Short mmCIF file of C-alpha atoms and ligand atoms in Angstrom, two decimals:
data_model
loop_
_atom_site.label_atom_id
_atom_site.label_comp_id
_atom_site.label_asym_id
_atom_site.label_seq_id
_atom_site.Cartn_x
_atom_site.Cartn_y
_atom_site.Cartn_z
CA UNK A 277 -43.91 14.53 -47.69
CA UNK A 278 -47.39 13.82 -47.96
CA UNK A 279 -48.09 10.18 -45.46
CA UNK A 280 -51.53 9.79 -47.82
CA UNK A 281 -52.35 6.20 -48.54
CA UNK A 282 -49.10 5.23 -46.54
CA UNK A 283 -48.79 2.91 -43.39
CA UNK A 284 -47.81 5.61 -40.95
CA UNK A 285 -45.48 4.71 -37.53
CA UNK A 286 -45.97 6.34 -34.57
CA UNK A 287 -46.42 6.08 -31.06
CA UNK A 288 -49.10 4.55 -28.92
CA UNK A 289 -50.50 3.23 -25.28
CA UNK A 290 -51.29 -0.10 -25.66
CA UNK A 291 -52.28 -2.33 -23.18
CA UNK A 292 -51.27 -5.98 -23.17
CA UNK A 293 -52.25 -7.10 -19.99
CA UNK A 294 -54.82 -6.45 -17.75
CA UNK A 295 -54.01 -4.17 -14.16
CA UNK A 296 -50.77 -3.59 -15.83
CA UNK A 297 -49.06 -0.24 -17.40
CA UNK A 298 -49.77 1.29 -20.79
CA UNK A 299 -46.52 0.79 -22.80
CA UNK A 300 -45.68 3.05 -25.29
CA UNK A 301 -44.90 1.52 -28.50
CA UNK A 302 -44.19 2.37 -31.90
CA UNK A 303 -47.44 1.08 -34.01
CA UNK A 304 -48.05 0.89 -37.65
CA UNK A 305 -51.41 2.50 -38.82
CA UNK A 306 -52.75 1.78 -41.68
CA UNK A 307 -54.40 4.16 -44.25
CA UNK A 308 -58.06 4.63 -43.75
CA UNK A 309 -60.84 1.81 -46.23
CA UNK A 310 -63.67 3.41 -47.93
CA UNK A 311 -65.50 5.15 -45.41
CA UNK A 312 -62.40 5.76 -43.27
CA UNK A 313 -60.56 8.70 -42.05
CA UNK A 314 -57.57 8.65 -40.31
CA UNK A 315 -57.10 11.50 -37.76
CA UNK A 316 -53.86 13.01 -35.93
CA UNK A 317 -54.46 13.34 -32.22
CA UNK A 318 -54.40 16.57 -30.97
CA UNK A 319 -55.58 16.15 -27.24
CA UNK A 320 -57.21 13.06 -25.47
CA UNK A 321 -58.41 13.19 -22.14
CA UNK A 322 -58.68 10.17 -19.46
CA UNK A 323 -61.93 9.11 -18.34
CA UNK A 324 -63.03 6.39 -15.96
CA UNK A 325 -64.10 4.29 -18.60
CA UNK A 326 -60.30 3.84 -20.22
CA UNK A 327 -59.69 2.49 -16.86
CA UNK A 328 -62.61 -0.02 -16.95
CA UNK A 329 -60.45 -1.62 -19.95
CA UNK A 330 -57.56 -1.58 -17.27
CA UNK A 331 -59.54 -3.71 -14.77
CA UNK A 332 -61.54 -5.91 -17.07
CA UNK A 333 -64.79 -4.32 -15.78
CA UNK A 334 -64.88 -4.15 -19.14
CA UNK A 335 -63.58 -6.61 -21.03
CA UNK A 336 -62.20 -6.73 -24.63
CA UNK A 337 -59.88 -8.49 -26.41
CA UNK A 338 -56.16 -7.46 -25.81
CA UNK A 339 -53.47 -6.22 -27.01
CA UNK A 340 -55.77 -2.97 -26.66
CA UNK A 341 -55.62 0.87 -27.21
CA UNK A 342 -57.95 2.36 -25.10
CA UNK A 343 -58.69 6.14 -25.49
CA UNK A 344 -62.44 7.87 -25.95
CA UNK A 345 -62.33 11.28 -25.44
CA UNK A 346 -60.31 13.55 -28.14
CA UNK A 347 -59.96 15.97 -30.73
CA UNK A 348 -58.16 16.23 -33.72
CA UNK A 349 -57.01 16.92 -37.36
CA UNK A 350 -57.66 14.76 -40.10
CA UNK A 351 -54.66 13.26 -41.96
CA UNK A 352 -56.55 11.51 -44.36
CA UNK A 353 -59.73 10.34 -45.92
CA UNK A 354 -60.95 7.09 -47.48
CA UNK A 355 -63.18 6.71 -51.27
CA UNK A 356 -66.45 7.97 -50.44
CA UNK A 357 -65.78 10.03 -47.80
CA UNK A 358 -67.84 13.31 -48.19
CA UNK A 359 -68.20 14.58 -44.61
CA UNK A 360 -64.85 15.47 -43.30
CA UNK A 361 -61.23 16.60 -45.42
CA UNK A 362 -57.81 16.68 -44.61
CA UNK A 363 -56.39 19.32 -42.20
CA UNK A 364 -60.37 19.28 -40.72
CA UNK A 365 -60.72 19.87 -36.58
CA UNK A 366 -62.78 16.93 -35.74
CA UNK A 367 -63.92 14.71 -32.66
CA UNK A 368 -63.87 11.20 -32.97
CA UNK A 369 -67.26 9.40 -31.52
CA UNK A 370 -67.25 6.58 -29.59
CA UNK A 371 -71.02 6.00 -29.75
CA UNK A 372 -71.27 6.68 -34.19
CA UNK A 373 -73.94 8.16 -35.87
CA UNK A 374 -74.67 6.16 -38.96
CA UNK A 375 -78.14 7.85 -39.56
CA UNK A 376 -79.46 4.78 -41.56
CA UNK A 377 -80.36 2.08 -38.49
CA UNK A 378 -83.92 1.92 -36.65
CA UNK A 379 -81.86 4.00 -33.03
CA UNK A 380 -80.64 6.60 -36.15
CA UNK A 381 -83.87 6.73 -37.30
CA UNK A 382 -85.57 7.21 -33.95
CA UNK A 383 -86.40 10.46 -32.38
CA UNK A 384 -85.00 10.39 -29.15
CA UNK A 385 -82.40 6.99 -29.42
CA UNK A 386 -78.83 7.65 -29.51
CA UNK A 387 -77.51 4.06 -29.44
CA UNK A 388 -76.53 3.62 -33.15
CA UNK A 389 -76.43 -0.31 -34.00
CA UNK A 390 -72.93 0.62 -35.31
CA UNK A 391 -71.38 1.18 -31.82
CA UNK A 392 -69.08 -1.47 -30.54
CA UNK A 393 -70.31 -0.87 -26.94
CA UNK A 394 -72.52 -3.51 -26.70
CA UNK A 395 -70.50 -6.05 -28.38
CA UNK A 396 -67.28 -5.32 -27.94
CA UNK A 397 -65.63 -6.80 -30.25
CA UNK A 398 -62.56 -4.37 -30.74
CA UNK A 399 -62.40 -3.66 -34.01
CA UNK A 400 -63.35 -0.87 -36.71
CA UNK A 401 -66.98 -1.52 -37.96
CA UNK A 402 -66.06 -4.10 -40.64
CA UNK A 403 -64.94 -6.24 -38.65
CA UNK A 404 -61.03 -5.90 -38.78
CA UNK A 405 -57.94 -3.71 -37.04
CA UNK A 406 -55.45 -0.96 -38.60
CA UNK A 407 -53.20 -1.20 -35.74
CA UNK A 408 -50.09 -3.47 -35.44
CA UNK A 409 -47.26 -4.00 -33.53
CA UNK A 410 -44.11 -5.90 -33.36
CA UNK A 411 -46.09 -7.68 -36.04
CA UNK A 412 -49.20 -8.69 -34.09
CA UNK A 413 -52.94 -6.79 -34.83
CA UNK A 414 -53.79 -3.92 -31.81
CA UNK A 415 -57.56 -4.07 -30.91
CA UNK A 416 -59.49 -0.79 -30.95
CA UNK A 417 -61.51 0.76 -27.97
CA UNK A 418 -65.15 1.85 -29.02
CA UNK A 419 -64.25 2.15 -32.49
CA UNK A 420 -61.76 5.52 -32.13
CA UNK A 421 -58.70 4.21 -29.77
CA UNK A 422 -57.79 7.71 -29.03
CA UNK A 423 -54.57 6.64 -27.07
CA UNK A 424 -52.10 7.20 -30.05
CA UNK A 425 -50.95 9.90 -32.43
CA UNK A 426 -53.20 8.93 -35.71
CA UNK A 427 -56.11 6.59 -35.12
CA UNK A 428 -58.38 5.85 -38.13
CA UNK A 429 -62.23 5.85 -37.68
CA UNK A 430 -65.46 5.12 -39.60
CA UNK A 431 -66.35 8.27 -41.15
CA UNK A 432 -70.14 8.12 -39.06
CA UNK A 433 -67.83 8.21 -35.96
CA UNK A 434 -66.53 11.43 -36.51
CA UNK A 435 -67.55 15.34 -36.27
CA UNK A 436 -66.43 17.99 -37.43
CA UNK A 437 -65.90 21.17 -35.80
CA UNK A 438 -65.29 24.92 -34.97
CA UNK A 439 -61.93 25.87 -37.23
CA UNK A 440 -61.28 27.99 -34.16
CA UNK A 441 -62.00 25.34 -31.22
CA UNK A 442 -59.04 25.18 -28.52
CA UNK A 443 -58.82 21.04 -29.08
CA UNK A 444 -56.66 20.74 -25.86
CA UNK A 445 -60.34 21.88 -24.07
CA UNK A 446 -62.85 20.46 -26.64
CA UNK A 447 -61.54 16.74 -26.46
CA UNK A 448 -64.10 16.84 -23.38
CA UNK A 449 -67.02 17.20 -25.42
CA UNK A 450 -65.75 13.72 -26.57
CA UNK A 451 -66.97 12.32 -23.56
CA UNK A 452 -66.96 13.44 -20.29
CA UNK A 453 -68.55 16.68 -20.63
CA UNK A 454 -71.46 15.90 -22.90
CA UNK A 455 -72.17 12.48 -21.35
CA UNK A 456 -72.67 13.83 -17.72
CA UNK A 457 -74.42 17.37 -19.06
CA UNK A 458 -76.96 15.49 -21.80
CA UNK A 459 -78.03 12.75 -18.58
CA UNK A 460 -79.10 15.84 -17.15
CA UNK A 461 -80.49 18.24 -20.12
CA UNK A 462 -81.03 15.16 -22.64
CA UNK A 463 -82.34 12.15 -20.75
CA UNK A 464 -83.76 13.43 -17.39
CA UNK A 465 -84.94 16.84 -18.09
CA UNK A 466 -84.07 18.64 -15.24
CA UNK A 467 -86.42 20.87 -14.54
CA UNK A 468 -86.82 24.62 -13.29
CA UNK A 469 -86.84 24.81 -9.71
CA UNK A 470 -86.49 20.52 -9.05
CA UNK A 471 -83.91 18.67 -6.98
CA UNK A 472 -81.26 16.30 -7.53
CA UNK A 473 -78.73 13.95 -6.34
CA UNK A 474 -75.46 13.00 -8.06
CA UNK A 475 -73.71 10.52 -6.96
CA UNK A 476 -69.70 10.48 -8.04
CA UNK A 477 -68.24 13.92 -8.37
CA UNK A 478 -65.26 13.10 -11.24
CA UNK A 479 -65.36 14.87 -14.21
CA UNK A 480 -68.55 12.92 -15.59
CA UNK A 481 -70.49 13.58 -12.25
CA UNK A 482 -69.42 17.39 -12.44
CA UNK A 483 -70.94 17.69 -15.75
CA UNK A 484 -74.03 16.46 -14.31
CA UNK A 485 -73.98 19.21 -12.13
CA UNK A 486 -73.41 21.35 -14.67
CA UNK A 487 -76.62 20.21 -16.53
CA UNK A 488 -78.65 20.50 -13.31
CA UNK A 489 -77.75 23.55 -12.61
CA UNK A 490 -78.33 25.02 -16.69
CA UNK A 491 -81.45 23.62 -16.20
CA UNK A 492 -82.53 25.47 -13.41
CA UNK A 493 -82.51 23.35 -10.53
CA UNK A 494 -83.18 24.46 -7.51
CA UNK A 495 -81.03 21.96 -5.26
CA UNK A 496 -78.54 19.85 -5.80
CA UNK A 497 -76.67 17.26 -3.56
CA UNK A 498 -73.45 16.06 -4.65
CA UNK A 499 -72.39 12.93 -2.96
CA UNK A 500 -68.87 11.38 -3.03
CA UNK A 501 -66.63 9.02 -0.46
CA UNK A 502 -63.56 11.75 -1.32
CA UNK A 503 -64.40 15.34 0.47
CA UNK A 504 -61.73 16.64 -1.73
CA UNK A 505 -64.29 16.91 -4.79
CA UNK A 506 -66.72 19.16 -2.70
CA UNK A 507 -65.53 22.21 -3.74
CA UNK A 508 -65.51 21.91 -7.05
CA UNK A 509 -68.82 20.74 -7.02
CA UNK A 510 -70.15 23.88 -5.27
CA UNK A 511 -67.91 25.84 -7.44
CA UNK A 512 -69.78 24.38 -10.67
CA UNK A 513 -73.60 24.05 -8.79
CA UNK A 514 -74.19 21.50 -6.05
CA UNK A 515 -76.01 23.65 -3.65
CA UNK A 516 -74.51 21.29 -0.57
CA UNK A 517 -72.47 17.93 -0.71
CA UNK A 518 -72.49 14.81 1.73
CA UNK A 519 -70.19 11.94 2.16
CA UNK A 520 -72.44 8.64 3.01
CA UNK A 521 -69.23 7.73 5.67
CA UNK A 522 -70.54 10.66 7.93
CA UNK A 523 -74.01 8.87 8.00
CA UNK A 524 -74.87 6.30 10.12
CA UNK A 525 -78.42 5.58 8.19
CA UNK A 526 -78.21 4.12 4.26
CA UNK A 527 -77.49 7.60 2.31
CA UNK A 528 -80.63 7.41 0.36
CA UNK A 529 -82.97 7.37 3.90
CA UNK A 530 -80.44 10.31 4.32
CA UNK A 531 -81.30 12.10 0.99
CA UNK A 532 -84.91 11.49 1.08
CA UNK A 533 -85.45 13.10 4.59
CA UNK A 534 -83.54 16.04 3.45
CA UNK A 535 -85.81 16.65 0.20
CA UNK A 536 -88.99 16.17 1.27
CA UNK A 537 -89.58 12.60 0.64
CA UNK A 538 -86.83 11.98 -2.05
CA UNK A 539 -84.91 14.37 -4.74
CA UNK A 540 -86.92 14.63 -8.26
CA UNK A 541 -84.03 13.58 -10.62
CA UNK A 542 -80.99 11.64 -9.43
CA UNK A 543 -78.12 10.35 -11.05
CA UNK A 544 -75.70 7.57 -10.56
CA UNK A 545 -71.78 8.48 -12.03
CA UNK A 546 -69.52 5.77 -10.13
CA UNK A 547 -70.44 2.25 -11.34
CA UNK A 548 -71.31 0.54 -8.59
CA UNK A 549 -73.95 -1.65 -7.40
CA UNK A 550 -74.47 -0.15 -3.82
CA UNK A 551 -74.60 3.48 -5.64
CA UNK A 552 -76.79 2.28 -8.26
CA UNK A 553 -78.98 1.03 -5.70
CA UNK A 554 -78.85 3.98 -3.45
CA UNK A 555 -79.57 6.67 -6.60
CA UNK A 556 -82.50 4.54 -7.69
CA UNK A 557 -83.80 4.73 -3.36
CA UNK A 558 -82.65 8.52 -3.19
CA UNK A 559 -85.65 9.10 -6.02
CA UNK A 560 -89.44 10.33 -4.97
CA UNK A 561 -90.92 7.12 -4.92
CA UNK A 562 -94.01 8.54 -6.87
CA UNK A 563 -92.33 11.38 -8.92
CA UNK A 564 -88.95 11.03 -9.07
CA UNK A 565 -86.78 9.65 -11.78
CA UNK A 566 -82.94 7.74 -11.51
CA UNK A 567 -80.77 8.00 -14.25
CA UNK A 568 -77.48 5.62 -14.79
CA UNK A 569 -74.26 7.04 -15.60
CA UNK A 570 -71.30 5.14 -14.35
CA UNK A 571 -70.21 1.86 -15.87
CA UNK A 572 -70.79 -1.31 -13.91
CA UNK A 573 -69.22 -4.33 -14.77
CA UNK A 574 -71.51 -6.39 -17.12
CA UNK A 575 -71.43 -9.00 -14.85
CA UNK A 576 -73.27 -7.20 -11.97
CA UNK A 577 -76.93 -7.88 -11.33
CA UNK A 578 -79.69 -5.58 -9.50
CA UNK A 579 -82.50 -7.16 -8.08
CA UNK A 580 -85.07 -4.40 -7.18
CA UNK A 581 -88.47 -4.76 -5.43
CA UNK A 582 -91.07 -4.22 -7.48
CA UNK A 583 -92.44 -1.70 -5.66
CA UNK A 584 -89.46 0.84 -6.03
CA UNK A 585 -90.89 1.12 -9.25
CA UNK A 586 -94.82 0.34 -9.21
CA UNK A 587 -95.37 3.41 -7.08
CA UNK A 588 -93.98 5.67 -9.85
CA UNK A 589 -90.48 6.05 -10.14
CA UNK A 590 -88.97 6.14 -13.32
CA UNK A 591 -85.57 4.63 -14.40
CA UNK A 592 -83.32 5.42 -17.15
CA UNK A 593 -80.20 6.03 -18.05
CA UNK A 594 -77.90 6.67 -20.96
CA UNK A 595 -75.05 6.61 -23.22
CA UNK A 596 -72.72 9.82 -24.35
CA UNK A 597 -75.50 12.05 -22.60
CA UNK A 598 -78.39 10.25 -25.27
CA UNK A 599 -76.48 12.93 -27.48
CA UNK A 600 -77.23 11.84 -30.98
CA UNK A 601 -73.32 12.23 -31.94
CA UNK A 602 -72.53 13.42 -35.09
CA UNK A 603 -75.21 15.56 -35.25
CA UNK A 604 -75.01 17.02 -31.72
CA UNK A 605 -70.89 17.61 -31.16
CA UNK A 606 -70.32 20.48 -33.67
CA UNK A 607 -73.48 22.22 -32.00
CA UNK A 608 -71.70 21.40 -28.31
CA UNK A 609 -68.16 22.86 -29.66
CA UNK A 610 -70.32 26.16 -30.83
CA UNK A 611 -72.26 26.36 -27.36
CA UNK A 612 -68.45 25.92 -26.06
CA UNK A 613 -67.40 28.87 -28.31
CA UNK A 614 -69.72 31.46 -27.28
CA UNK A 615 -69.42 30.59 -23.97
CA UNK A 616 -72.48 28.88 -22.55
CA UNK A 617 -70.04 26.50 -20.15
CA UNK A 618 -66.41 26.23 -19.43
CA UNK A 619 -64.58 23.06 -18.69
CA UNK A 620 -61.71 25.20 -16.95
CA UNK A 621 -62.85 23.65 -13.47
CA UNK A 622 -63.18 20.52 -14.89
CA UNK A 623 -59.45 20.24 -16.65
CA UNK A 624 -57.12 19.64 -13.34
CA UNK A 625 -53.80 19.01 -15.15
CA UNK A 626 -52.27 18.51 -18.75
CA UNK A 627 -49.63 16.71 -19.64
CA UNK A 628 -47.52 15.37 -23.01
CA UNK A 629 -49.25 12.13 -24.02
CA UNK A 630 -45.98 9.86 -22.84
CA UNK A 631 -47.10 10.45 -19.44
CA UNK A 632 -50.10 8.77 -19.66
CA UNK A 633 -49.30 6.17 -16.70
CA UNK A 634 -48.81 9.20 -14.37
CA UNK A 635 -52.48 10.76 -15.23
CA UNK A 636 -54.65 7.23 -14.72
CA UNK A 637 -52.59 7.33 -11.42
CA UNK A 638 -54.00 10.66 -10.69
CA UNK A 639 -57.52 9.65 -11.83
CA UNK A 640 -57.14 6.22 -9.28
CA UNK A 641 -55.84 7.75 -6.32
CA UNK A 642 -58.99 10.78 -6.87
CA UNK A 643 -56.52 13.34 -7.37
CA UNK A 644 -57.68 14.44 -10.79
CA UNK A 645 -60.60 15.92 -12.50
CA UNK A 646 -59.43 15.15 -15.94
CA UNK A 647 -56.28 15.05 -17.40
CA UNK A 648 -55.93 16.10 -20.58
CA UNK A 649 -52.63 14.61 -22.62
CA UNK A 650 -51.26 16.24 -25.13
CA UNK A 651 -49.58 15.31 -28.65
P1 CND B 299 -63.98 9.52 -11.79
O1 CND B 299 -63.09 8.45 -11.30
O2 CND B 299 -63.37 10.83 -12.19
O3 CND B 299 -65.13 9.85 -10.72
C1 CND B 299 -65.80 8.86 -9.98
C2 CND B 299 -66.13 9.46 -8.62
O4 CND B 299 -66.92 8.51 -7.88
C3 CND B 299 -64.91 9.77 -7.76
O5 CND B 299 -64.96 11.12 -7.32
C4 CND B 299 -65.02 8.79 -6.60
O6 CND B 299 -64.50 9.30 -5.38
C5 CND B 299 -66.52 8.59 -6.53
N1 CND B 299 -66.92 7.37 -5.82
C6 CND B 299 -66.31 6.16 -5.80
N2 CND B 299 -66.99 5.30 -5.01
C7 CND B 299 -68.04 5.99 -4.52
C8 CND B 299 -69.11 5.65 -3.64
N3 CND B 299 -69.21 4.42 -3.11
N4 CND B 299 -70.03 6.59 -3.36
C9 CND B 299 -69.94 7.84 -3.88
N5 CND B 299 -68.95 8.22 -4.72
C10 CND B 299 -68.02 7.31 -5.03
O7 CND B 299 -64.81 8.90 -13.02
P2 CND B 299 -65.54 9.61 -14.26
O8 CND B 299 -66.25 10.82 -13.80
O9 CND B 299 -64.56 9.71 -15.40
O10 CND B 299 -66.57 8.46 -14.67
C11 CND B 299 -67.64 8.12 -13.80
C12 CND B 299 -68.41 6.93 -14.32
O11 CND B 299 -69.05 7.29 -15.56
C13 CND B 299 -67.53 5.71 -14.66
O12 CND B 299 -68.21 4.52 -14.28
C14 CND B 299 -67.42 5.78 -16.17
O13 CND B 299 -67.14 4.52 -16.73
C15 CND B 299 -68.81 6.28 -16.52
C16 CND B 299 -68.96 6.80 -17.92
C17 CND B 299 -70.17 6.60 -18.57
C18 CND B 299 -70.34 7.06 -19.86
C19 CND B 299 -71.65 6.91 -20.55
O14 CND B 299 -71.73 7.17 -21.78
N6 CND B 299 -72.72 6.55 -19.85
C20 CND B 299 -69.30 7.71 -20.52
N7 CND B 299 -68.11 7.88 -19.86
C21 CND B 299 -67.94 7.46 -18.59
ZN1 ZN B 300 -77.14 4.16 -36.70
ZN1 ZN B 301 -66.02 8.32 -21.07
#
């Protein structure tokens, strides 16, 4: 029986409090609006940023789903909708594509003035939900809320992809993968023979050092507080890791005695002020360049001398890798298909969606890479 242009029930994580457990629920979801398509989770993974929504480093309005890292089938389309069809693979995008704003229209911007990143306002681009339960609205997360077996999502915030793409291994294309790999490729431009520092080895850092390392570098340093993510790191590229507890000095004095004065590209994939700082210090002062990963929480200030930067370094940073999205996934999924990168190292356990509780307590207690849940 055909659920087109029906409410559908089903289950999802919601969150109704903050630093509390997801509860699964039964949720109505409404058929997608012009525009829309609704899509039937195949495979979400958990990244640090679903956790953010946990702590209120990033806040949003609750009841929540979180979830920003998936793949897919469609279920159903809305009037208009010319880019994706039913029974379609596809990746939902948490940072959309609409290709008609100034960032769309810009060469190298990736921030589409459709994203709900900046705002936050938890709902699908018009303005309103198509979640509810026990007969109250569910906010969205980033415009996809991946956490839950059909989500619907503006048509410019989805891709579509390889017929043949495993979607249990491709949902990390959805974020993780091509965020950390495009900070390195995309916005830094590692280059042949350079050195870098990454700083956070989860499954966002890793990618960085995947990146780095596709991109010829010559050295890099993986740093982390948990020794337990060294040897994946050396598995995927760092050339040596260092935990800044061994050190008696501030790591980045540390980092810039060991490459000659300070690394050439360095990245910061935690979220913290301290690491922030120290990635930005860890830089060549004249040559180097500091890109930002990780998610602080808005609140958080910096205050930098001005001469960190008036002698010449240069800092950046970047959402979903500075990937434009739509454009950009499909070719990702086909550079996954003929086997430019695996994310084998990267995927540390999988497990059926209704243990979602037990895989952010894996990704808390730095016991996971990423977990990817399955429908
Ligand atoms: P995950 O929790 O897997 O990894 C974080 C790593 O940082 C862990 O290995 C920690 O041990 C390590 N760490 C914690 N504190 C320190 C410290 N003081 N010094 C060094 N290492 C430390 O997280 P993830 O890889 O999923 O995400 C990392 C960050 O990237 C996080 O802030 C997330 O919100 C952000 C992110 C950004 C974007 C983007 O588009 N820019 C997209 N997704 C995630
Ligand atoms: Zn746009
Ligand atoms: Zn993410």
């Amino acid at each position: 029986m055909s659920t087109e242009g029906k409410v559908i029930k089903c289950k999802a994580a919601v969150l109704w409090e903050l630093n509390k457990p997801f509860s699964i629920e039964e949720v109505e979801v409404a058929p997608p609006k012009a525009h829309e398509v609704r899509v039937k989770m195949v495979a979400v993974g958990i990244c640090h940023t679903d956790n953010h929504v946990v702590t209120g480093t990033i806040v949003l309005p609750l009841p929540v789903i979180p979830g920003h890292e998936s793949a897919g089938i469609v279920e159903s389309i809305g009037e208009g909708v010319t880019t994706v069809k039913p029974g379609d693979k596809v990746i939902p995008l948490f940072t959309p594509q609409c290709g008609k704003c100034r960032i769309c229209k810009h060469p190298e911007s990736n921030f589409c003035l459709k994203n709900d990143l900046g705002k936050l306002r938890g709902t699908m681009q018009d303005g309103t939900t198509r979640f509810t339960c026990k007969g109250k609205p569910v906010h969205h997360f980033l415009g996809i809320s991946t956490f839950s077996q059909y989500t619907v999502v503006d048509e410019n915030a989805v891709a579509k992809i390889d017929a043949a793409a495993p979607l249990e291994k491709v949902c990390l294309i959805g974020c993780g993968f091509s965020t950390g790999y495009g900070s390195a490729v995309k916005i830094a431009k590692v280059t042949q023979g350079s050195s870098c520092a990454v700083f956070g080895l989860g499954g966002v850092g890793l990618s960085v050092i995947m990146g780095c390392k596709a991109a010829g570098a010559a050295r890099i340093i993986g740093v982390d507080i948990n020794k337990n993510k060294f040897a994946k790191a050396k598995e995927l590229g760092a050339t040596e890791c260092i935990d800044p507890q061994d050190h008696k000095k501030p790591i980045h004095e540390v980092i810039n005695e060991m490459a000659d004065g300070g690394v050439d590209f360095s990245f910061e994939v935690v979220g913290l002020r301290d690491t922030l700082m120290s990635a930005l210090l860890c830089c060549h002062e004249a040559c180097g360049t500091s890109v930002v990963v990780g998610v602080a929480p808005g609140s958080d200030t910096l205050s930098v001398n001005p001469l960190v930067l008036l002698t010449g370094r240069t800092w950046t940073g970047g959402i979903f890798g500075g990937y434009k999205s739509k454009d950009s996934v499909p070719k990702l999924v086909a550079d996954f298909m003929a086997k430019k990168y695996s994310f084998d190292a990267l995927i540390s356990h999988v497990m059926p969606f209704e243990k979602i509780n037990e895989g952010f307590d894996l990704l808390r207690s730095g016991k996971s890479i990423r977990t990817v849940l399955t429908f």
